[in-house]
PDB file of C-alpha atoms in Angstrom:
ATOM      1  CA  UNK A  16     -43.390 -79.766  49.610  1.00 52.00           C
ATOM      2  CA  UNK A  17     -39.884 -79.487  49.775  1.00 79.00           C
ATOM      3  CA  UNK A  18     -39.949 -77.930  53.400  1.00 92.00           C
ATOM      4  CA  UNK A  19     -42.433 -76.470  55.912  1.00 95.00           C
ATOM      5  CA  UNK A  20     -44.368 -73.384  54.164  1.00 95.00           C
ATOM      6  CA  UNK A  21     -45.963 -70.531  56.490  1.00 96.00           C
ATOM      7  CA  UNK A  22     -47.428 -67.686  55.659  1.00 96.00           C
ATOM      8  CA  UNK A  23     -47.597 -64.858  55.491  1.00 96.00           C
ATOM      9  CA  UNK A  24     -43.858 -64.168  56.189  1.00 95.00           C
ATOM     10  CA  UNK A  25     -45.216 -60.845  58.132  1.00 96.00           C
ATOM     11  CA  UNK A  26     -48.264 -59.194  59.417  1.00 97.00           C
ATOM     12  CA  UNK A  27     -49.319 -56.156  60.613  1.00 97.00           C
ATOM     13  CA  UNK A  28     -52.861 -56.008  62.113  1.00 97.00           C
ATOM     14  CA  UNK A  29     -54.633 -53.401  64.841  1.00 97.00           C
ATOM     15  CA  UNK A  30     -55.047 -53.975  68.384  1.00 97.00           C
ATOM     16  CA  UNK A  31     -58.562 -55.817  68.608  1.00 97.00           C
ATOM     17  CA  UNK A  32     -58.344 -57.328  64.970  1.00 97.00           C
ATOM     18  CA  UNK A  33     -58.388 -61.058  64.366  1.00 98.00           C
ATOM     19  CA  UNK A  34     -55.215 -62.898  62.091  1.00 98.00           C
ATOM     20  CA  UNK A  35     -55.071 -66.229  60.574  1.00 98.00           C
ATOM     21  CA  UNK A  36     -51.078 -67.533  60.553  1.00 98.00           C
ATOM     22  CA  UNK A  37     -50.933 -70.604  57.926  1.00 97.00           C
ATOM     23  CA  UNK A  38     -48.734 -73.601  57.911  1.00 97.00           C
ATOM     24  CA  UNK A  39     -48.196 -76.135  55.480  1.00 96.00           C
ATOM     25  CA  UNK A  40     -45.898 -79.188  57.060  1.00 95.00           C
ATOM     26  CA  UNK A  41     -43.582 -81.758  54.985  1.00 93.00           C
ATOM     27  CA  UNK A  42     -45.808 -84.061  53.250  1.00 91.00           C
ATOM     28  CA  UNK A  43     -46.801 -86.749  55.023  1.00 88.00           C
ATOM     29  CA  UNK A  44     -45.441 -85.567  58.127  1.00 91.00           C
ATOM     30  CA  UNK A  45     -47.886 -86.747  60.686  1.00 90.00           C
ATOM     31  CA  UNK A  46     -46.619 -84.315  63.460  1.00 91.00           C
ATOM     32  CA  UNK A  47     -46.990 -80.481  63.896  1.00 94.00           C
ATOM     33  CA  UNK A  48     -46.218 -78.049  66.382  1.00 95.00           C
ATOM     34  CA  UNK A  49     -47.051 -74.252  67.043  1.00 97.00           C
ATOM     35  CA  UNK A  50     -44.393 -72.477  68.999  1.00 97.00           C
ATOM     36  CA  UNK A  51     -44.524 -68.563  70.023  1.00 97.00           C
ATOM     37  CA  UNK A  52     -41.441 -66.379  69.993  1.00 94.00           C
ATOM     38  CA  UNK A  53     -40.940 -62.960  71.536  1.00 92.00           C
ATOM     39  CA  UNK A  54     -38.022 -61.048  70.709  1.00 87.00           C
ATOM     40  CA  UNK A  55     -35.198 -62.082  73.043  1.00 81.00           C
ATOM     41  CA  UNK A  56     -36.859 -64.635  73.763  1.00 85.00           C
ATOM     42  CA  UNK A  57     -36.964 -68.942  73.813  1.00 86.00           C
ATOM     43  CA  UNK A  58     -39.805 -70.649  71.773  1.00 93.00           C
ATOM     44  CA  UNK A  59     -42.720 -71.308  73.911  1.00 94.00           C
ATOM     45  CA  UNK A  60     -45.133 -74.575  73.101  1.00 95.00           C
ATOM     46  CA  UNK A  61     -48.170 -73.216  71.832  1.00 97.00           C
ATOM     47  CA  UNK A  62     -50.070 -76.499  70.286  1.00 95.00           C
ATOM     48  CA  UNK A  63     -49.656 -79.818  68.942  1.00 92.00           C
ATOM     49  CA  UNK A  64     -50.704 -82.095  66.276  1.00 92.00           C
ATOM     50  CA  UNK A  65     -50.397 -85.899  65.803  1.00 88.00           C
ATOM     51  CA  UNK A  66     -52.377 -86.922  62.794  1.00 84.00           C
ATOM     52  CA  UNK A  67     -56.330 -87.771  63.754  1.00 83.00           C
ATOM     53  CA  UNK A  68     -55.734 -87.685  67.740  1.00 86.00           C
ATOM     54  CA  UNK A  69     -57.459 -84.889  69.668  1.00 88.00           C
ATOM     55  CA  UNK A  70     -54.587 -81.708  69.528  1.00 90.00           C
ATOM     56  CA  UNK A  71     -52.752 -80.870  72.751  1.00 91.00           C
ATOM     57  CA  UNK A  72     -53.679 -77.573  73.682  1.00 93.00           C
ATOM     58  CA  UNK A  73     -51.662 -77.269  77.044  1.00 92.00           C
ATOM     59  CA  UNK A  74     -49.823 -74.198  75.759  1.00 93.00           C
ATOM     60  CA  UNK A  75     -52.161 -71.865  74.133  1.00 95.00           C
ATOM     61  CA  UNK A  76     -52.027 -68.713  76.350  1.00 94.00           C
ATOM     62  CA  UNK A  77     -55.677 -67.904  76.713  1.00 93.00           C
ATOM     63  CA  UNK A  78     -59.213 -68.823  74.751  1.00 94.00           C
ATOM     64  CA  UNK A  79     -58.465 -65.962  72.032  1.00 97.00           C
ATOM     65  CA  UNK A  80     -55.997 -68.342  70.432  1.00 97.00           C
ATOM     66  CA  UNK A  81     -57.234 -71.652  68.556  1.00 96.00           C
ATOM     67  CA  UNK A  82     -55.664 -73.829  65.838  1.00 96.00           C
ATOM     68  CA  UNK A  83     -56.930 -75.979  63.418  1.00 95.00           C
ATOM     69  CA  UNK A  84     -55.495 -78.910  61.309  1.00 94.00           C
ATOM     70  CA  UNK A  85     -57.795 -81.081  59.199  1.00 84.00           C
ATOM     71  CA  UNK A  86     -55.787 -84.531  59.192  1.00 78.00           C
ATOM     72  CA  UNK A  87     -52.311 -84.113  58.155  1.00 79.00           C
ATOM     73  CA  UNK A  88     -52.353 -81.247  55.581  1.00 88.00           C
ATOM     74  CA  UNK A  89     -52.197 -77.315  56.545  1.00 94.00           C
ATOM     75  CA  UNK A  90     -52.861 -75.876  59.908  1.00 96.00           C
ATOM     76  CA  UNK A  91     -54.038 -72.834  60.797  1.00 97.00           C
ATOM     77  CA  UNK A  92     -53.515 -70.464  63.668  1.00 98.00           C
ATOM     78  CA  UNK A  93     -55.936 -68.131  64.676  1.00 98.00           C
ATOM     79  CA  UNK A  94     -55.815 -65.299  67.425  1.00 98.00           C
ATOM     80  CA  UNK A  95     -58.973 -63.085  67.876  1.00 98.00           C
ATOM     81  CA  UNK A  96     -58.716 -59.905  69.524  1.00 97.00           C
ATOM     82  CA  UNK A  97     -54.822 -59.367  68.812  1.00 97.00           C
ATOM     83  CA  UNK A  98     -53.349 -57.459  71.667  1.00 97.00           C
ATOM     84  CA  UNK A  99     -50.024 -55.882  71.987  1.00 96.00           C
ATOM     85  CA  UNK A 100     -48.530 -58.929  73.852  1.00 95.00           C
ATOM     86  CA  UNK A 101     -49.281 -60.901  70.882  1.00 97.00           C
ATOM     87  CA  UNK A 102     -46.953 -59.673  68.795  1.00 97.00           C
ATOM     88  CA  UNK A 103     -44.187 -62.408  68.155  1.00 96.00           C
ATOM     89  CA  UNK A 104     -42.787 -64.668  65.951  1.00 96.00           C
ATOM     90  CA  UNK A 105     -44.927 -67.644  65.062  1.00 97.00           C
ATOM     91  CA  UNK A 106     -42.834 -70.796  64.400  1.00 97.00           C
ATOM     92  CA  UNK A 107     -44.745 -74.418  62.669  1.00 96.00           C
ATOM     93  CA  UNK A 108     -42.403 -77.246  63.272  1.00 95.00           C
ATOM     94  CA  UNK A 109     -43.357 -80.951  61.267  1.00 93.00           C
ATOM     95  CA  UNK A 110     -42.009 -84.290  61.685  1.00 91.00           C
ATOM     96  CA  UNK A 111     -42.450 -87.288  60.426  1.00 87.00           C
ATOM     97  CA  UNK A 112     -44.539 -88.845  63.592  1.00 74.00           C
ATOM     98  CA  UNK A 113     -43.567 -88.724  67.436  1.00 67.00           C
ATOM     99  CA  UNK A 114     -42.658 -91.442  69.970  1.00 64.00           C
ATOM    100  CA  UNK A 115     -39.607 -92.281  68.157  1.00 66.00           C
ATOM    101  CA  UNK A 116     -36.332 -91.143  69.518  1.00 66.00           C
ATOM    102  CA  UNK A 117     -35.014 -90.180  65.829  1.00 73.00           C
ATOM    103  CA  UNK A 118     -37.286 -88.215  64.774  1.00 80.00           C
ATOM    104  CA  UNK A 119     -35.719 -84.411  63.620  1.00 86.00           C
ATOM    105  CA  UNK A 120     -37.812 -81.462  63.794  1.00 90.00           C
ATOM    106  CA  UNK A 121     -38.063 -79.529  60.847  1.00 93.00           C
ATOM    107  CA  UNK A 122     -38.953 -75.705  61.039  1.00 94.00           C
ATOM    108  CA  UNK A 123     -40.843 -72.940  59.121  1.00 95.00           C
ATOM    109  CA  UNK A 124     -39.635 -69.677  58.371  1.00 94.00           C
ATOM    110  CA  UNK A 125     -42.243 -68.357  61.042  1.00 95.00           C
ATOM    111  CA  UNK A 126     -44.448 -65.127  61.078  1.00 97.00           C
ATOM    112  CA  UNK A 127     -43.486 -62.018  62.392  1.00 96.00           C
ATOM    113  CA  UNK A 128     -46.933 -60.713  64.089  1.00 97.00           C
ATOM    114  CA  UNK A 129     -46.916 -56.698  65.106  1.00 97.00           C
ATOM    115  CA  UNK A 130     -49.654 -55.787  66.782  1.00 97.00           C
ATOM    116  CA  UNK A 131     -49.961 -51.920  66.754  1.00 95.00           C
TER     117      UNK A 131
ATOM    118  CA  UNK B  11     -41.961 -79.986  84.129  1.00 86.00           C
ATOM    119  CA  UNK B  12     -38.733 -80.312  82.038  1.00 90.00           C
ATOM    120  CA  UNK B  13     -36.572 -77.579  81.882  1.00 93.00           C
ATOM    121  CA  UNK B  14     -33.706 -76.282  80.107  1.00 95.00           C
ATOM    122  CA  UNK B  15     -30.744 -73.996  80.364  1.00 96.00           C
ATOM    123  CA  UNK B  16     -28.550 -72.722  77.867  1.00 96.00           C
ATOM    124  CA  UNK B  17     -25.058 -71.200  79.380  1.00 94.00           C
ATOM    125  CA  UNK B  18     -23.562 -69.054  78.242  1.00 93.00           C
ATOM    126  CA  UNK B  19     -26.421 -66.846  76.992  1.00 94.00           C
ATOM    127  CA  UNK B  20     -23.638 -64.872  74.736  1.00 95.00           C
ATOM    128  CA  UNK B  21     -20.322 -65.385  73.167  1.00 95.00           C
ATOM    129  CA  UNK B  22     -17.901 -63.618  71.101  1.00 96.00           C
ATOM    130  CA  UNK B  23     -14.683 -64.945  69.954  1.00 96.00           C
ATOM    131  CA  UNK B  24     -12.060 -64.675  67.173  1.00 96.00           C
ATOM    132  CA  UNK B  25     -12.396 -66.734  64.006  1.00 97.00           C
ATOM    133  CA  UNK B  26     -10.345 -69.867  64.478  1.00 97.00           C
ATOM    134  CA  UNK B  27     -11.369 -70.737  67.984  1.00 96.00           C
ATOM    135  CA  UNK B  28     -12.968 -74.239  69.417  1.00 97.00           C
ATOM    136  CA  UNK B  29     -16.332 -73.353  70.976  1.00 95.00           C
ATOM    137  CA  UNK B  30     -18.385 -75.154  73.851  1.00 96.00           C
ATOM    138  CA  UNK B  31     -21.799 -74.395  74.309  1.00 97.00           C
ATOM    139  CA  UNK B  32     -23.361 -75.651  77.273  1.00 97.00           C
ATOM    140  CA  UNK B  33     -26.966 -77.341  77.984  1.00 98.00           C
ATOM    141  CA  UNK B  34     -28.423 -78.585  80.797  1.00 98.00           C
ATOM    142  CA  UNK B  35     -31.903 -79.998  81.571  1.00 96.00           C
ATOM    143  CA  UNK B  36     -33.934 -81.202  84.608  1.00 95.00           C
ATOM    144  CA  UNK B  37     -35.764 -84.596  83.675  1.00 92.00           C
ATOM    145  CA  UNK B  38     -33.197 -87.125  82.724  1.00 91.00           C
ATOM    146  CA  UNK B  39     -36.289 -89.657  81.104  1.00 89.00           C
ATOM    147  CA  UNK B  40     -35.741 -87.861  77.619  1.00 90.00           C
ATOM    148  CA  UNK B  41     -36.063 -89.643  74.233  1.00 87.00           C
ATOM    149  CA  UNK B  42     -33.704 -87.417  72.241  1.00 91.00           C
ATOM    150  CA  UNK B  43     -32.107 -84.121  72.492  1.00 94.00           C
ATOM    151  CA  UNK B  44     -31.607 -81.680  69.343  1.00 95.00           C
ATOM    152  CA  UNK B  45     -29.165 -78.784  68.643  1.00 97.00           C
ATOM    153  CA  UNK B  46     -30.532 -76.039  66.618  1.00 97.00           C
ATOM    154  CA  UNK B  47     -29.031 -73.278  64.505  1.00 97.00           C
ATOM    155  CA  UNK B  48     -31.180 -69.885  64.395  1.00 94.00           C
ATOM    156  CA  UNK B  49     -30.066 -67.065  61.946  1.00 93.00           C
ATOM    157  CA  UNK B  50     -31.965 -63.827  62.297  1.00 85.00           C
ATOM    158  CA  UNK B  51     -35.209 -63.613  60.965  1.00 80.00           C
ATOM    159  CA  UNK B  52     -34.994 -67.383  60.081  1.00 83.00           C
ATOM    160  CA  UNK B  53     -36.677 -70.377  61.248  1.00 86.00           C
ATOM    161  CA  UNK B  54     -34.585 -73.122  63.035  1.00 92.00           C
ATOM    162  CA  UNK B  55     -32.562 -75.574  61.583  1.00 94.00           C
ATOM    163  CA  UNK B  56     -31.720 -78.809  62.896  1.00 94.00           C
ATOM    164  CA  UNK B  57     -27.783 -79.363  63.523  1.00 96.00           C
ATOM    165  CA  UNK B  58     -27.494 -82.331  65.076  1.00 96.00           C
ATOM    166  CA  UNK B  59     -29.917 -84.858  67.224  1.00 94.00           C
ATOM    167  CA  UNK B  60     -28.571 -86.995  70.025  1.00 94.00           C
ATOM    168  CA  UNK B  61     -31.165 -90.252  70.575  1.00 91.00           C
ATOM    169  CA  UNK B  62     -31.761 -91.297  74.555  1.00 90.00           C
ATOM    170  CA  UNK B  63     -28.968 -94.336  74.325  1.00 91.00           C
ATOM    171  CA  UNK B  64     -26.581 -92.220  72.200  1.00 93.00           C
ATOM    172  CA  UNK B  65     -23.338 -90.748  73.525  1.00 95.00           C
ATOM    173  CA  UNK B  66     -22.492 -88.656  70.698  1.00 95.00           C
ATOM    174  CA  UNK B  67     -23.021 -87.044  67.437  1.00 95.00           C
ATOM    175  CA  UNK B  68     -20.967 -85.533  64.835  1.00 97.00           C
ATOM    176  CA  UNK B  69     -21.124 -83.600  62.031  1.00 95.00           C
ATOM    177  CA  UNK B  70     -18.153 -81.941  60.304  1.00 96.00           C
ATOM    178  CA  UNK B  71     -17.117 -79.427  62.244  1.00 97.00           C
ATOM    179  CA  UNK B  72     -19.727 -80.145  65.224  1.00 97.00           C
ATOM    180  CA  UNK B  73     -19.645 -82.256  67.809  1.00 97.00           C
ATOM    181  CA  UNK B  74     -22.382 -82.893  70.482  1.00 97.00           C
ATOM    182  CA  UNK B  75     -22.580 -84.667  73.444  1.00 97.00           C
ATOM    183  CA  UNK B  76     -24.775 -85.918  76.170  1.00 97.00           C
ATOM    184  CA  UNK B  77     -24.642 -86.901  79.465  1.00 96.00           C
ATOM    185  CA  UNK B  78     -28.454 -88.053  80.371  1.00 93.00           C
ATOM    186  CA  UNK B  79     -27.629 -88.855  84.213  1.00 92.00           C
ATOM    187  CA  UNK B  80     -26.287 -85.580  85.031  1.00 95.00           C
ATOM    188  CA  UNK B  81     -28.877 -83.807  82.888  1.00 96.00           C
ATOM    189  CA  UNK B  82     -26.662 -82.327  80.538  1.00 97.00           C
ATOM    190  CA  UNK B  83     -25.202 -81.815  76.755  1.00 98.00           C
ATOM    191  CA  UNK B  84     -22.399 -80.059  75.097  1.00 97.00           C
ATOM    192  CA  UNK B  85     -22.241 -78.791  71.283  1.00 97.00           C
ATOM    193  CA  UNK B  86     -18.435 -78.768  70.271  1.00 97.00           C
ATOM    194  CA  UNK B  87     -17.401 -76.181  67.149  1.00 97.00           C
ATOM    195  CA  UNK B  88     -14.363 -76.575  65.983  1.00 97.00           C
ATOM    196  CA  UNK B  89     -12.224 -73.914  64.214  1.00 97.00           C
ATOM    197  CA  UNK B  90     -15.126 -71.666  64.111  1.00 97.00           C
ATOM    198  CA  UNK B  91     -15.757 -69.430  61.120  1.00 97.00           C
ATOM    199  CA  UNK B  92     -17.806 -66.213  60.619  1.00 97.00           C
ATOM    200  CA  UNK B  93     -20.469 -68.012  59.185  1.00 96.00           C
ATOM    201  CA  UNK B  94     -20.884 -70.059  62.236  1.00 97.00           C
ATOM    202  CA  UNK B  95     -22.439 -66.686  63.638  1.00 97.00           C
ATOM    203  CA  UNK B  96     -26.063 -67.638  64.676  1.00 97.00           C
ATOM    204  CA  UNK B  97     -28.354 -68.603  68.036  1.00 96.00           C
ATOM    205  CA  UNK B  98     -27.694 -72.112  68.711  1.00 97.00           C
ATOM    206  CA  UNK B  99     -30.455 -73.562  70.680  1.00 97.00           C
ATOM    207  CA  UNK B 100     -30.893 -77.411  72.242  1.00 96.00           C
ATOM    208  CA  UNK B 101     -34.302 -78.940  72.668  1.00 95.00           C
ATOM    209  CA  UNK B 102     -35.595 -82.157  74.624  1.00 94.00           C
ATOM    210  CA  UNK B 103     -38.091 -84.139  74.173  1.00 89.00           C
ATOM    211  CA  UNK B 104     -39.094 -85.723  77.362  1.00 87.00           C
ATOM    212  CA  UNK B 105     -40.432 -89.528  77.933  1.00 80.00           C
ATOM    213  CA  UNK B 106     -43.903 -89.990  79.113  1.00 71.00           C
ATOM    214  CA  UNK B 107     -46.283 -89.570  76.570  1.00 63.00           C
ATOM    215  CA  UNK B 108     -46.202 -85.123  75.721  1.00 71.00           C
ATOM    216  CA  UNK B 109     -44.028 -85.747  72.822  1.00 77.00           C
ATOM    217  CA  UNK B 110     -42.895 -82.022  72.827  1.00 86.00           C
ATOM    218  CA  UNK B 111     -39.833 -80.342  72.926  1.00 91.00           C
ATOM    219  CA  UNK B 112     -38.909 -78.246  75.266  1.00 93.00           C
ATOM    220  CA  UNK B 113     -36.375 -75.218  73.883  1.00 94.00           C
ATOM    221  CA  UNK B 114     -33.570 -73.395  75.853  1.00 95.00           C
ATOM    222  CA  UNK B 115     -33.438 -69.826  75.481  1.00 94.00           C
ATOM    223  CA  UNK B 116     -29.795 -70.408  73.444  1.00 95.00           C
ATOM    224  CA  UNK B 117     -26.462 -69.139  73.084  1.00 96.00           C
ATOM    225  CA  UNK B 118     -26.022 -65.799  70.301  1.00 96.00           C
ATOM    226  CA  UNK B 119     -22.961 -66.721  68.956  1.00 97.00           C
ATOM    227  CA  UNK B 120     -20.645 -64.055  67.295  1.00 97.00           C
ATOM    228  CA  UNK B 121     -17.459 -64.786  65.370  1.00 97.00           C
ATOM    229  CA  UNK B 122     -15.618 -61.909  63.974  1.00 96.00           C
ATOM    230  CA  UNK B 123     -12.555 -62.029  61.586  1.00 94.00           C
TER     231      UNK B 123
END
């Protein structure tokens, strides 16, 4: 696609209720990144994608959060038992592949999460 | 653990004025450094990135720096307009293998007429 696609653009959900955020990266970027966002706040590294290699999961915040990404297509975001806390903005990032020192970052729109 | 620092956190000035925002980080061994523009309730857009043997980048009206020994890069606006209003935020991307960038909390930038 033209840019990097995530939806949906907001959710609302219920303390204790699972969500699913969605991103869909540049085509044929090989690299994608989760970031978390709370209001006021800098991004914070969530998890990390580089094609077929095993994710880096150094920044998810506790075992209710996972993500998924089945070679280089969509990922997917998942956070079971929302809590209050959780309740950010949810920013994908693509780029074309890592380990080169020109490589831009290209941003979604993100996903507001509220959890009530 | 690479860190970064965005001064100041806040600015408001007059259309018309040259602008310096400030960032500094703590691990030199970086492969690039990006600026950022945030509007609200917008992803971020890419403004300008700085590779590790670069001095300087420009783009119209911006100008960044960086200065990898002392840890630290400048984004120059010149003859700022209204619409330059936004969060500006830099980002490194340290050597040694993580491959992720590592944000500064950013500068909320406010021109007025």
């Amino acid at each position: 696609g033209a840019g990097v696609s995530q939806s949906p653009s907001n959710k609302v959900t219920e303390k204790g209720k699972d969500v699913e955020l969605r991103c869909d990266p540049i085509s044929g970027h090989t690299a994608l990144y989760w970031y978390r966002q709370r209001l006021g706040q800098g991004l914070e590294f969530l998890i990390y994608f580089q094609g077929n290699s095993a994710p880096d999961k150094s920044g998810l915040p506790s075992d209710r959060f996972s993500a998924e990404r089945t070679g280089e297509s969509v990922s997917t975001l998942t956070i079971q038992r929302t809590q209050q806390e959780d309740s950010a903005v949810y920013l994908c990032a693509s780029s074309l592949f890592v380990g080169a020192t020109n490589e831009k970052l290209f941003f979604g729109s993100g996903t507001q999460l509220s959890v009530l | 653990k690479q860190e970064v620092t965005q001064i100041p956190a806040a600015l408001s000035v007059p259309e018309g004025e040259n602008l310096v925002l400030n960032c500094s980080f703590t691990d030199s061994a970086i492969y690039n450094l990006q600026w950022f523009r945030q509007d609200p309730g917008k992803g971020l857009t890419s403004l300008l990135l700085i590779q590790s043997s670069q001095r300087e980048q420009t783009s119209g009206r911006l100008n960044a720096s960086l200065d990898k020994s002392s840890g630290r890069s400048t984004l120059y606006i010149a003859a700022s307009q209204p619409g330059d209003s936004a969060t500006y935020l830099c980002a490194v991307e340290t050597s040694g293998g993580s491959y992720i960038p590592t944000f500064g909390r950013g500068t909320s930038l406010i021109v007025h007429p």
